PDB file of C-alpha atoms in Angstrom:
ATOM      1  CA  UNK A  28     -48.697   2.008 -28.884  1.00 55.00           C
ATOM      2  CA  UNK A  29     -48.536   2.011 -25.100  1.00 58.00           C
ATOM      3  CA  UNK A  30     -52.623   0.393 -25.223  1.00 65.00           C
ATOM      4  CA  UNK A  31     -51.870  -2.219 -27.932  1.00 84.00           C
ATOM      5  CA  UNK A  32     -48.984  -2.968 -26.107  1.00 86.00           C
ATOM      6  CA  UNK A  33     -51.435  -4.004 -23.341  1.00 89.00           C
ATOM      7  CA  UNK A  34     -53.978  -5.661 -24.977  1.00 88.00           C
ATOM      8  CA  UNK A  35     -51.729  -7.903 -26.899  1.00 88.00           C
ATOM      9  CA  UNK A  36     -50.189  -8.885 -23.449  1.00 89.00           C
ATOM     10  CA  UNK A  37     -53.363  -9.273 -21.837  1.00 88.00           C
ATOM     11  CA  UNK A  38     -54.581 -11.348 -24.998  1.00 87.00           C
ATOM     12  CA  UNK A  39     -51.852 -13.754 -24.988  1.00 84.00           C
ATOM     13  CA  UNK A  40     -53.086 -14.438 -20.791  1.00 85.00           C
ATOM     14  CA  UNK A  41     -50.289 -12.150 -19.362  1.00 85.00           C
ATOM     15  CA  UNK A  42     -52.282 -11.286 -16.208  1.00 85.00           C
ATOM     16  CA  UNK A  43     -49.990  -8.196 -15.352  1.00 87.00           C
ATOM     17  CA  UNK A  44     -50.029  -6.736 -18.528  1.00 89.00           C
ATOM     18  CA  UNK A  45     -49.865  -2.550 -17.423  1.00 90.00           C
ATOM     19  CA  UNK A  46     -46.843  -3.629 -15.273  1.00 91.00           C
ATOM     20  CA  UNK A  47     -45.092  -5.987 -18.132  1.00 90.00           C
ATOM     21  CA  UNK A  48     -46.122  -3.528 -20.906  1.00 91.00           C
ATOM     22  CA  UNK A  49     -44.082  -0.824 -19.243  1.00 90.00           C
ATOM     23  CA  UNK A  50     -41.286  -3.381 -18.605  1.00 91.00           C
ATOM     24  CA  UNK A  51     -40.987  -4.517 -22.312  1.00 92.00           C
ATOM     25  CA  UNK A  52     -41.302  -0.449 -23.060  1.00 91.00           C
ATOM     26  CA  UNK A  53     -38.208  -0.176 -20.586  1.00 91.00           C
ATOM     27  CA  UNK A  54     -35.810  -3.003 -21.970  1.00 91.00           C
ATOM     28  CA  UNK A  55     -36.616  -2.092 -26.149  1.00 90.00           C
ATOM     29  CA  UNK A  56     -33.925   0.395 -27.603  1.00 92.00           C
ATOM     30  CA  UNK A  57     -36.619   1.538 -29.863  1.00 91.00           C
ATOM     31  CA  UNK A  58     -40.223   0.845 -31.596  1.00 88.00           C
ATOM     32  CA  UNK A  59     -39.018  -1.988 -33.958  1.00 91.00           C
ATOM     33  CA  UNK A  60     -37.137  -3.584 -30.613  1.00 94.00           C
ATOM     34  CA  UNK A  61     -40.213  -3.257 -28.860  1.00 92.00           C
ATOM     35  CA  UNK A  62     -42.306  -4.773 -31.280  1.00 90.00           C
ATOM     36  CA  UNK A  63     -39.604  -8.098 -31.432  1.00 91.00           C
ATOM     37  CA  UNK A  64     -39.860  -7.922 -27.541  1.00 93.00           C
ATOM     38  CA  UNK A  65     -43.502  -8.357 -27.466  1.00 92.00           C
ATOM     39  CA  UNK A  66     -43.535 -11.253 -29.883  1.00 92.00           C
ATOM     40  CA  UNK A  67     -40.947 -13.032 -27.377  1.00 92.00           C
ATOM     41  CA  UNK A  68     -43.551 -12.333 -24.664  1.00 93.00           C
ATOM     42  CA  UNK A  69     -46.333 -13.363 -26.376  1.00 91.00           C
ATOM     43  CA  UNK A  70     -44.776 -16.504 -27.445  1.00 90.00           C
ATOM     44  CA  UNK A  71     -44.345 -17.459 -24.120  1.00 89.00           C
ATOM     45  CA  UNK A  72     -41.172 -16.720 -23.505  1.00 91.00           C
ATOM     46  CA  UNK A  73     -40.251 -15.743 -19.340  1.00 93.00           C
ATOM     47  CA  UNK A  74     -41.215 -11.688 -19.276  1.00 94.00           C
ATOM     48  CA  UNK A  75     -36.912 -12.015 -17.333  1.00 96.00           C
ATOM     49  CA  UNK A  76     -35.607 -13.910 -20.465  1.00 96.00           C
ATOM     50  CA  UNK A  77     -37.310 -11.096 -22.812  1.00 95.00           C
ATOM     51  CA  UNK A  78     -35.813  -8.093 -20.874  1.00 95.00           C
ATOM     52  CA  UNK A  79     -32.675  -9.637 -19.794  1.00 96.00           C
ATOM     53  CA  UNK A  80     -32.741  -9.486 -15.754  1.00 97.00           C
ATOM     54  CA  UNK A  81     -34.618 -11.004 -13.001  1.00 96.00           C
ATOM     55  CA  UNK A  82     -35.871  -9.176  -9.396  1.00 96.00           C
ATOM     56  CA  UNK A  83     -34.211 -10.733  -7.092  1.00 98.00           C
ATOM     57  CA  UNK A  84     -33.527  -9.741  -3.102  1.00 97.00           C
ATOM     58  CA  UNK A  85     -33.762  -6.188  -4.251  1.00 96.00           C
ATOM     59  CA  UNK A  86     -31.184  -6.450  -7.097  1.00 98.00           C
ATOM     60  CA  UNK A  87     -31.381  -6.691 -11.076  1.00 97.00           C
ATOM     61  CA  UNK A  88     -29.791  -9.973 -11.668  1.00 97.00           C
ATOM     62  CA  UNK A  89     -28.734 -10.673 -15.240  1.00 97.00           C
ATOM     63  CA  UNK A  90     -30.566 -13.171 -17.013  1.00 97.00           C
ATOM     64  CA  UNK A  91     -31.233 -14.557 -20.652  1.00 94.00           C
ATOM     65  CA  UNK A  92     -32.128 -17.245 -23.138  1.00 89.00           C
ATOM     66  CA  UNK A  93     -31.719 -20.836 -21.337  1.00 88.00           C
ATOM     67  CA  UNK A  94     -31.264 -19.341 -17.885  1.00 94.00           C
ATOM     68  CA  UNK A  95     -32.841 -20.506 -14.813  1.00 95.00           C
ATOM     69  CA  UNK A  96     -34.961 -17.485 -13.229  1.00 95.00           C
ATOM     70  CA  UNK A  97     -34.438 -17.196  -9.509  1.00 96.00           C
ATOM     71  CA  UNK A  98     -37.761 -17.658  -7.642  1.00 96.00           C
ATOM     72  CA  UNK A  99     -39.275 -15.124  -5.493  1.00 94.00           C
ATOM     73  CA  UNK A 100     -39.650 -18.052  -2.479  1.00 96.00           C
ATOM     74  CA  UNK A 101     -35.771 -18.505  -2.745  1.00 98.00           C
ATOM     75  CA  UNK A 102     -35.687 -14.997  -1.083  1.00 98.00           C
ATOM     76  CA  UNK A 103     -36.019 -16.854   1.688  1.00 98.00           C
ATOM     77  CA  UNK A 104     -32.992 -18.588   1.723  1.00 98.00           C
ATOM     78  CA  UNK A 105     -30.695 -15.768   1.084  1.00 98.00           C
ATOM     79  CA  UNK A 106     -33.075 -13.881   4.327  1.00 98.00           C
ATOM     80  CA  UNK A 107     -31.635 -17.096   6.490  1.00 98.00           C
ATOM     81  CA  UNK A 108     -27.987 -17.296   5.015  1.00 98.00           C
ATOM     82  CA  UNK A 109     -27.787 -13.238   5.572  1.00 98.00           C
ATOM     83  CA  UNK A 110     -28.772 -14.064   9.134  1.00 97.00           C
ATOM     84  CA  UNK A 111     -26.000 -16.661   9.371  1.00 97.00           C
ATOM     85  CA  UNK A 112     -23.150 -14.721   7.535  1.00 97.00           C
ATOM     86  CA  UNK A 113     -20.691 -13.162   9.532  1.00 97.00           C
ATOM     87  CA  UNK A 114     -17.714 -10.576   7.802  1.00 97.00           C
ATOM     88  CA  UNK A 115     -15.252 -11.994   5.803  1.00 97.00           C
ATOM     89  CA  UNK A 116     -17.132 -15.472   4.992  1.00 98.00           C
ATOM     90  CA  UNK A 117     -16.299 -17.809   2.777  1.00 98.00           C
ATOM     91  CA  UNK A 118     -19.914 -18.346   0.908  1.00 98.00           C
ATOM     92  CA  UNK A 119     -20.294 -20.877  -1.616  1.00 98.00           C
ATOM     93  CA  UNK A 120     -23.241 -20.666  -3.850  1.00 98.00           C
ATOM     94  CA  UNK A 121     -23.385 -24.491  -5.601  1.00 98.00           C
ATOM     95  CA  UNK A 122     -25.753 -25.239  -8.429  1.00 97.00           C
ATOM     96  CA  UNK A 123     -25.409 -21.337  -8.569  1.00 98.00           C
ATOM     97  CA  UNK A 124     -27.091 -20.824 -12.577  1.00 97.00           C
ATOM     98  CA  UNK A 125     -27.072 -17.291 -12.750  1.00 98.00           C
ATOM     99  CA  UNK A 126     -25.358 -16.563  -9.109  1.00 98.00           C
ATOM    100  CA  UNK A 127     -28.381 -14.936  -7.802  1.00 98.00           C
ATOM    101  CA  UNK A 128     -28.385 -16.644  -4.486  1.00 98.00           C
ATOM    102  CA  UNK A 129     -24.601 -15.651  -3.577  1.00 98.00           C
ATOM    103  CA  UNK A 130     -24.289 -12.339  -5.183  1.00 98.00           C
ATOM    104  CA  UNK A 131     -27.494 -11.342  -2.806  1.00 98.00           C
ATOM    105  CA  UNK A 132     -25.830 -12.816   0.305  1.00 98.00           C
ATOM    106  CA  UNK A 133     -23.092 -11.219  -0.615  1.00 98.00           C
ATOM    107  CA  UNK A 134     -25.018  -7.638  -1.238  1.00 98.00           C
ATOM    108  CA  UNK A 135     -26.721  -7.735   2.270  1.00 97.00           C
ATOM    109  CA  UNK A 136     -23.945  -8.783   4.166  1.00 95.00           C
ATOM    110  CA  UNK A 137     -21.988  -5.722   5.923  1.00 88.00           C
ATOM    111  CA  UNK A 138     -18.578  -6.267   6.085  1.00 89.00           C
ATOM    112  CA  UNK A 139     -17.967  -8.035   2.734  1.00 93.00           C
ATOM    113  CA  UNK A 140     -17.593 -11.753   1.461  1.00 98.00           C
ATOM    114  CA  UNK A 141     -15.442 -13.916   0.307  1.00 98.00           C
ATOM    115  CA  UNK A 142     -18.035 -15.229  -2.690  1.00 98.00           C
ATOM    116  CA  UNK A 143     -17.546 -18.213  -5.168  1.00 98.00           C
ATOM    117  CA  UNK A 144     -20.160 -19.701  -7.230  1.00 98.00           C
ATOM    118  CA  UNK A 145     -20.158 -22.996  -9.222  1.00 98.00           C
ATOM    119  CA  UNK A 146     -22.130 -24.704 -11.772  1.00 98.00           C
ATOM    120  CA  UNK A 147     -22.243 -27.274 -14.439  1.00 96.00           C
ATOM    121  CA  UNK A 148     -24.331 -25.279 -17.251  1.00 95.00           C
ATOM    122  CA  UNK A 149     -21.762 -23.220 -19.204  1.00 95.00           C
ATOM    123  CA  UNK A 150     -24.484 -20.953 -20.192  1.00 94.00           C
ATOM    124  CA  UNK A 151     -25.648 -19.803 -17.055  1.00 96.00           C
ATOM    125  CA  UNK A 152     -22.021 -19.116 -16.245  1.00 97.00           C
ATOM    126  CA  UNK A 153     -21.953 -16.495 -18.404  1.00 97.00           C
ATOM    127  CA  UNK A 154     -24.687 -14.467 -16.472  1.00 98.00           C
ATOM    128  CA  UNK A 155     -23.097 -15.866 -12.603  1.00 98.00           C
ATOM    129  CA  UNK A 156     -20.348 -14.131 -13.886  1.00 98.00           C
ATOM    130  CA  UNK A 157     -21.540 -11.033 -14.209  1.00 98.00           C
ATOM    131  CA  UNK A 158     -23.829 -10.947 -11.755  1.00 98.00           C
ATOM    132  CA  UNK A 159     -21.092 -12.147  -8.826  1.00 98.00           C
ATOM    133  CA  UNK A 160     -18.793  -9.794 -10.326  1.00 98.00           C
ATOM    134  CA  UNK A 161     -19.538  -6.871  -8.383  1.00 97.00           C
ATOM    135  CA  UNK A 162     -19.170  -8.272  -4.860  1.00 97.00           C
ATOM    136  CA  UNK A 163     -15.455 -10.405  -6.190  1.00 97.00           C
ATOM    137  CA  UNK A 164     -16.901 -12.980  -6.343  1.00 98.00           C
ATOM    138  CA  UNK A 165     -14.917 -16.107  -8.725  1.00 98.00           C
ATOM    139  CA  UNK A 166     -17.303 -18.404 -10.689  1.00 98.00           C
ATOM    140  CA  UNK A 167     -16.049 -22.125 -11.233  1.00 98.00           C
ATOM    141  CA  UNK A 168     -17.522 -24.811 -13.484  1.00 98.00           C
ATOM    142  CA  UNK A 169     -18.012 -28.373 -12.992  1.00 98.00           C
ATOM    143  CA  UNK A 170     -20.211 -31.136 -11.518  1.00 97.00           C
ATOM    144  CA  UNK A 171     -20.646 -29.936  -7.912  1.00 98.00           C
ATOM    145  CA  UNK A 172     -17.582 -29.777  -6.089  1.00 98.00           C
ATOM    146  CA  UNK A 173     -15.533 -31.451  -9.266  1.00 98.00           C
ATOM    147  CA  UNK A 174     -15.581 -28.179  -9.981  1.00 98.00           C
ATOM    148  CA  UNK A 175     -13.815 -25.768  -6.852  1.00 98.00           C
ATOM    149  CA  UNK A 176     -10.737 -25.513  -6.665  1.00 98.00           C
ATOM    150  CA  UNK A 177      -8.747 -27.612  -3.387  1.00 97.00           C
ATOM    151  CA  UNK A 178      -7.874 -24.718  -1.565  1.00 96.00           C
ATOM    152  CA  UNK A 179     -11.796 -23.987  -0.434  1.00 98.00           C
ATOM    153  CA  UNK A 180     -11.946 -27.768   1.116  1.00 98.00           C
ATOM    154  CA  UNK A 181     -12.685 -27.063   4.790  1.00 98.00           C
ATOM    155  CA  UNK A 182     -13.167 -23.095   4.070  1.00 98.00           C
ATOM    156  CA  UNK A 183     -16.912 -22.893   3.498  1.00 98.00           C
ATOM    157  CA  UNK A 184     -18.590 -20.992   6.553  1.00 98.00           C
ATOM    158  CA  UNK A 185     -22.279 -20.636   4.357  1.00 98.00           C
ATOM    159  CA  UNK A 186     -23.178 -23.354   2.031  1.00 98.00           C
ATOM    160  CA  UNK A 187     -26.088 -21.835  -0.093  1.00 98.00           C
ATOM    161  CA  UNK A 188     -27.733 -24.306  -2.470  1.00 98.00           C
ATOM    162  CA  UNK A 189     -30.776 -24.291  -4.267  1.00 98.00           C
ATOM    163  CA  UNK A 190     -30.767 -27.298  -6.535  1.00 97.00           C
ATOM    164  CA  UNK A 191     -32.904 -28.509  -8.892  1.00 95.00           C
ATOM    165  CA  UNK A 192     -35.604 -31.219  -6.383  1.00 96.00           C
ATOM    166  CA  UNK A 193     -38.712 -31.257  -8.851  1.00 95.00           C
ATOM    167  CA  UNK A 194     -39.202 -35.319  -9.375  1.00 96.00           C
ATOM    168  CA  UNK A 195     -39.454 -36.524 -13.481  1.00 97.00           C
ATOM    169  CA  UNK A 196     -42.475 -37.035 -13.604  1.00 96.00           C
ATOM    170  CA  UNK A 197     -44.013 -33.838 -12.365  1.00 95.00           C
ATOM    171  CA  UNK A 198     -41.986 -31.605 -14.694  1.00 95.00           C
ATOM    172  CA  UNK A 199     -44.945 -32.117 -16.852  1.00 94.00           C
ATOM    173  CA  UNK A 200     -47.070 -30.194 -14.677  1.00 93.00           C
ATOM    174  CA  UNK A 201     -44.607 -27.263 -14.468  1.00 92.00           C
ATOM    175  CA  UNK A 202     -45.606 -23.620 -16.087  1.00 88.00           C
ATOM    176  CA  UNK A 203     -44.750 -23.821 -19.643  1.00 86.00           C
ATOM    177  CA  UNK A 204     -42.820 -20.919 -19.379  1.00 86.00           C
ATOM    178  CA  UNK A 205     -40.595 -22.976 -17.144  1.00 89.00           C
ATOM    179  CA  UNK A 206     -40.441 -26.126 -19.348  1.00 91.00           C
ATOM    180  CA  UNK A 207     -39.900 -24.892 -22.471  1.00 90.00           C
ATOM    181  CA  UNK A 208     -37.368 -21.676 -21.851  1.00 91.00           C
ATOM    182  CA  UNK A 209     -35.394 -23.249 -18.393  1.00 91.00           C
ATOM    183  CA  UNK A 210     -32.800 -26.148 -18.828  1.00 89.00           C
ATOM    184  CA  UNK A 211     -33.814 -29.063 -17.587  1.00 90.00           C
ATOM    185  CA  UNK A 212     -30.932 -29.957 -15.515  1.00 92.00           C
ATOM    186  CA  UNK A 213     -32.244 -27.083 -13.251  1.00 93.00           C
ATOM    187  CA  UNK A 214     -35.408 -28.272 -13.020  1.00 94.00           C
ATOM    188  CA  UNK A 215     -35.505 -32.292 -12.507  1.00 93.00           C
ATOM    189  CA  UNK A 216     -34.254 -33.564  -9.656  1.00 96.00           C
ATOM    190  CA  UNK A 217     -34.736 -37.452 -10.244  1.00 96.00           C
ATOM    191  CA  UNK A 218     -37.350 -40.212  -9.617  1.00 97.00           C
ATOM    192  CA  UNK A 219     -38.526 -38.112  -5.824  1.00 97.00           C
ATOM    193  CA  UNK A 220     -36.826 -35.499  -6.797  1.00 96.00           C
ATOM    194  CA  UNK A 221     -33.974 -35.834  -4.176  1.00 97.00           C
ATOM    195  CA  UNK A 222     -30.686 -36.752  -6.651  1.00 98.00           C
ATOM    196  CA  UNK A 223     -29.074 -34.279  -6.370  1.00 98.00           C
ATOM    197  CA  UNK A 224     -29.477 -33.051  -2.645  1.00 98.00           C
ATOM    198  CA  UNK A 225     -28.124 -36.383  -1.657  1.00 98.00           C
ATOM    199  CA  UNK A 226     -24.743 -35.792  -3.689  1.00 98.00           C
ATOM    200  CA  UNK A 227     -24.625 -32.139  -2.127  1.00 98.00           C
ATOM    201  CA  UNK A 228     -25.435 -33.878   1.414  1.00 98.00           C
ATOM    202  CA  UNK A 229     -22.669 -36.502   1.074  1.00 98.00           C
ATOM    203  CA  UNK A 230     -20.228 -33.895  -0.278  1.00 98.00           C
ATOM    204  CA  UNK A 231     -20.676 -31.327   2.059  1.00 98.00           C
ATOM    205  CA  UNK A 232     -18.552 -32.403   5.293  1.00 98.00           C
ATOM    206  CA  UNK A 233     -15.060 -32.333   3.423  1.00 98.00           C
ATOM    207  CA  UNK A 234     -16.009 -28.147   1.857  1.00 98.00           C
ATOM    208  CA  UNK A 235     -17.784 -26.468   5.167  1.00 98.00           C
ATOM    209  CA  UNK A 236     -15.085 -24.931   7.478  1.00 98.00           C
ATOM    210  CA  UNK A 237     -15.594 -26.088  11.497  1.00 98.00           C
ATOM    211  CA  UNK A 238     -19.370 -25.114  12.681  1.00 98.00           C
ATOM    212  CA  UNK A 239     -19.994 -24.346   8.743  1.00 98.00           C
ATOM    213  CA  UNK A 240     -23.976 -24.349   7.604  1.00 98.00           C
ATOM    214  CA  UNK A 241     -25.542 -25.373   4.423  1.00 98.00           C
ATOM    215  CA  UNK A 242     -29.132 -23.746   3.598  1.00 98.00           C
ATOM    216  CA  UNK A 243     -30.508 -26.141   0.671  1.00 98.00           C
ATOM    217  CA  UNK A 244     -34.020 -24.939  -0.830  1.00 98.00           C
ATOM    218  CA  UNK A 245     -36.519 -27.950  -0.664  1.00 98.00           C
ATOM    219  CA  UNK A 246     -40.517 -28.793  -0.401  1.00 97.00           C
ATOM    220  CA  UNK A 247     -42.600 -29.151   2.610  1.00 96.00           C
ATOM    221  CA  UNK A 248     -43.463 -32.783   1.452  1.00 97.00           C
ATOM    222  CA  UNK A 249     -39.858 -33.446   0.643  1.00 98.00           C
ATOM    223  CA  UNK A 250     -38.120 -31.642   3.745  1.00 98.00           C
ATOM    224  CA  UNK A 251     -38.005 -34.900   5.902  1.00 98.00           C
ATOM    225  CA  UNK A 252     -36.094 -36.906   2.696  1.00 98.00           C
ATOM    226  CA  UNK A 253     -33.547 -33.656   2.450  1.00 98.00           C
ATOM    227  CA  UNK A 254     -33.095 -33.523   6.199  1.00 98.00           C
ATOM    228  CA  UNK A 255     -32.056 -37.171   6.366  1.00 98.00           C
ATOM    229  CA  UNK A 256     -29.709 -37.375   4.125  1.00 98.00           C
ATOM    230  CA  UNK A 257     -27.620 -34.110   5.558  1.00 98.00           C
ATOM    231  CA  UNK A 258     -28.114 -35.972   8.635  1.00 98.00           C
ATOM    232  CA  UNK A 259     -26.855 -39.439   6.970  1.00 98.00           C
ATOM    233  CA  UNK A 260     -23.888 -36.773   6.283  1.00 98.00           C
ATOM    234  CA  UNK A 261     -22.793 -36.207   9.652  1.00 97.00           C
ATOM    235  CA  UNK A 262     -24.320 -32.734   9.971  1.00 98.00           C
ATOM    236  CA  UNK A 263     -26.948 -31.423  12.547  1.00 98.00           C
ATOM    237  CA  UNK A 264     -30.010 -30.301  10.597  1.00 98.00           C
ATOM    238  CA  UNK A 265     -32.936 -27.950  10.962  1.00 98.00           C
ATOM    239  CA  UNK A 266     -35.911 -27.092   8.743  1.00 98.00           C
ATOM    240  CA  UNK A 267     -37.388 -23.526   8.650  1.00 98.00           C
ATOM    241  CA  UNK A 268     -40.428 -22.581   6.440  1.00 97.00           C
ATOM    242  CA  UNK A 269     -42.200 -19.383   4.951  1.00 97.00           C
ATOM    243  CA  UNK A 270     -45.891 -19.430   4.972  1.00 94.00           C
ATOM    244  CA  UNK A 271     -46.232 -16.038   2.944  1.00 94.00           C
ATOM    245  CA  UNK A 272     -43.574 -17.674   0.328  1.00 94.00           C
ATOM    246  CA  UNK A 273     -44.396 -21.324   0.213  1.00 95.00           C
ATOM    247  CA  UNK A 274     -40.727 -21.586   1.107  1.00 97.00           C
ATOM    248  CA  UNK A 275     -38.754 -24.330   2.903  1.00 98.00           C
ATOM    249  CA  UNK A 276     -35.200 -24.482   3.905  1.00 98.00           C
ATOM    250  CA  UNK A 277     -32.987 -26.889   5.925  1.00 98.00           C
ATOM    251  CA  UNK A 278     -29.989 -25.688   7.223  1.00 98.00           C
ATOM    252  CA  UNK A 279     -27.160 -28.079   8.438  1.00 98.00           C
ATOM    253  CA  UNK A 280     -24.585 -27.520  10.351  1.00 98.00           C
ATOM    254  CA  UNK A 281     -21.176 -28.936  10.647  1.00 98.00           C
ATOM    255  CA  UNK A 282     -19.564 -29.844  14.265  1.00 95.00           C
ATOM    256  CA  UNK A 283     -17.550 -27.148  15.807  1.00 88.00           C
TER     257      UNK A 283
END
């Protein structure tokens, strides 16, 4: 079973098929599960959609049908929050989809969190909840900060956002994986991409607490555009990359 397993995999262009093989083997309750799971996978379906969690920052982080997947290069982010994060923060993960991003600041930071996540996709609600759940976090839904309740305005110490900053008309060149399975609210961010960073940018001042920082997730190429409008904001700004993960991050800061 184990070697068709494989070769089905590796026939449908899976190019870690020993490692996803023994995955799909993992996640099936038995043979006839396993047989529906490889179908999934060979229909193109994300391998972290099929067996219902995501690697992420050393955790299993629940994921499923319609979910954004957390990125490997977004590890990056949480590394610089973590960094930033001192005990008993208030951390705000916005545009959270399955929470990955807070409930792994919240999982490396000694001392605890206070950890709240919000999001506009219902679905991927389901799976923040459960995946903030362990650290206390509280999950709210709602466009941006529509959806937090009042009594965080002028709490937030770490700001952590990855948003969606792909422009239109390069979601065509995305993996299929991605376009088909993801929701397309977390992938397109507008005509350069940039939307919805400039409604978290001109947002931000009235949530972060005094000295506050917002990480946001961006491109190399599109850095500069996501800088300016924090700065626009009011906020001193900074923009730290990751060769090994293709990663880029600005971090702003509120005044003191």
């Amino acid at each position: 079973m184990m070697t068709s397993l494989v070769e089905s995999l590796r026939a449908a262009g899976c190019v870690f098929a020993e490692e996803e093989a023994e995955l799909l083997r993992g996640a099936a309750r038995d043979d006839a599960h396993l047989v529906e799971l490889l179908a999934r996978r060979v229909g193109g379906e994300p391998l972290e959609h099929v067996v219902g969690w995501a690697e992420f920052c050393g955790l299993r982080v629940h994921v499923g049908a319609g979910a954004f997947v957390p990125r490997r290069r977004t590890e990056f982010l949480v590394q610089e929050a973590v960094a930033l994060t001192r005990p008993g923060a208030v951390v705000l993960d916005l545009c959270c989809g399955v929470g990955a991003l807070g409930a792994a600041v919240a999982a490396q930071s000694p001392g605890g969190v206070e950890l709240h996540a919000a999001d506009i996709d219902p679905a991927a609600l389901a799976y923040a909840r459960r995946n903030v759940a362990p650290y206390g976090g509280r999950v709210w839904e709602g466009d941006l900060y529509a959806a937090l309740p009042a009594g965080l305005r002028g709490r937030v110490d770490v700001l952590v956002v990855n948003a969606p900053y792909v422009p239109t008309e390069e979601i065509a060149l995305m993996p299929s994986e991605a376009r088909r399975h993801e929701p397309l609210v977390s992938l397109d961010g507008g005509a350069d991409g940039l939307d919805v960073h400039r409604r978290v940018a001109a947002g931000a001042p009235a949530w972060l607490a005094r000295g506050g920082r917002l990480l946001i997730e961006t491109s190399a190429r599109q850095a500069p555009s996501t800088a300016s409008a924090l700065t626009s904001a009011g906020l001193s700004v900074r923009a730290v990359t990751c060769e090994e993960r293709h990663a880029t991050v600005v971090i702003a800061t509120a005044a003191a």
